[in-house]
mmCIF file of C-alpha atoms in Angstrom:
data_model
loop_
_atom_site.group_PDB
_atom_site.id
_atom_site.type_symbol
_atom_site.label_atom_id
_atom_site.label_comp_id
_atom_site.label_asym_id
_atom_site.label_seq_id
_atom_site.Cartn_x
_atom_site.Cartn_y
_atom_site.Cartn_z
ATOM 1 C CA MET A 4 9.614 86.858 109.241
ATOM 2 C CA ARG A 5 10.883 83.386 108.973
ATOM 3 C CA ALA A 6 8.413 80.557 108.516
ATOM 4 C CA VAL A 7 8.155 76.966 107.842
ATOM 5 C CA PHE A 8 5.135 75.580 105.980
ATOM 6 C CA VAL A 9 4.518 71.775 106.128
ATOM 7 C CA SER A 10 2.333 70.037 103.580
ATOM 8 C CA HIS A 11 1.812 66.322 102.872
ATOM 9 C CA LEU A 12 1.480 67.152 99.226
ATOM 10 C CA HIS A 13 4.420 68.025 96.897
ATOM 11 C CA PRO A 14 3.971 71.404 95.243
ATOM 12 C CA GLU A 15 3.619 69.783 91.762
ATOM 13 C CA THR A 16 0.938 67.470 92.847
ATOM 14 C CA ASN A 17 -2.388 68.069 90.898
ATOM 15 C CA HIS A 18 -4.494 68.672 93.864
ATOM 16 C CA VAL A 19 -5.863 71.960 95.340
ATOM 17 C CA GLY A 20 -4.213 71.396 98.721
ATOM 18 C CA ALA A 21 -0.829 71.344 97.077
ATOM 19 C CA VAL A 22 -1.646 74.480 95.023
ATOM 20 C CA ARG A 23 -2.874 76.477 98.070
ATOM 21 C CA VAL A 24 0.218 75.920 100.343
ATOM 22 C CA ARG A 25 2.485 76.522 97.326
ATOM 23 C CA GLU A 26 0.986 79.682 96.381
ATOM 24 C CA PHE A 27 0.686 80.946 99.984
ATOM 25 C CA ALA A 28 4.531 80.221 100.489
ATOM 26 C CA GLN A 29 5.340 82.028 97.154
ATOM 27 C CA ALA A 30 3.279 84.981 98.071
ATOM 28 C CA MET A 31 4.943 85.260 101.592
ATOM 29 C CA ALA A 32 8.361 84.967 99.952
ATOM 30 C CA ARG A 33 7.638 87.691 97.336
ATOM 31 C CA ARG A 34 6.774 90.033 100.260
ATOM 32 C CA GLY A 35 10.342 89.487 101.684
ATOM 33 C CA HIS A 36 9.778 86.722 104.104
ATOM 34 C CA ARG A 37 12.067 83.818 104.435
ATOM 35 C CA ILE A 38 10.014 80.747 103.786
ATOM 36 C CA VAL A 39 10.840 76.931 103.837
ATOM 37 C CA LEU A 40 8.219 74.707 102.398
ATOM 38 C CA LEU A 41 8.423 71.045 103.623
ATOM 39 C CA THR A 42 6.569 68.411 101.581
ATOM 40 C CA GLN A 43 6.564 64.840 100.735
ATOM 41 C CA SER A 44 8.789 64.064 97.828
ATOM 42 C CA LEU A 45 7.462 63.868 94.273
ATOM 43 C CA THR A 46 8.762 60.390 93.837
ATOM 44 C CA PRO A 47 8.940 57.799 96.721
ATOM 45 C CA ARG A 48 12.477 56.911 95.960
ATOM 46 C CA ASP A 49 13.728 60.506 96.863
ATOM 47 C CA PRO A 50 15.739 60.450 100.162
ATOM 48 C CA ALA A 51 14.215 62.028 103.218
ATOM 49 C CA PRO A 52 15.392 65.699 104.028
ATOM 50 C CA ASP A 53 18.138 66.154 106.592
ATOM 51 C CA PRO A 54 16.677 67.763 109.722
ATOM 52 C CA ASP A 55 19.795 69.840 110.044
ATOM 53 C CA GLY A 56 19.174 71.297 106.737
ATOM 54 C CA LEU A 57 15.987 73.054 107.959
ATOM 55 C CA ALA A 58 18.059 75.090 110.442
ATOM 56 C CA ALA A 59 20.565 75.869 107.806
ATOM 57 C CA ALA A 60 17.808 76.906 105.367
ATOM 58 C CA LEU A 61 16.228 79.244 107.826
ATOM 59 C CA ASP A 62 19.676 80.739 108.909
ATOM 60 C CA VAL A 63 20.527 82.051 105.488
ATOM 61 C CA PRO A 64 20.722 85.824 105.603
#
């Protein structure tokens, strides 16, 4: 299965919401699913992701 998880919290944020989404995404990936996790950046200065990059990330065999 291919899936995109979206969270408003970066996986390294010290908050339970960030941990839950990160752990769920990792568990699904360990089971062989292709997962893309979209989150806010850890630092506000980071550039926004390219929307075309999502399609490319999901299309990797």
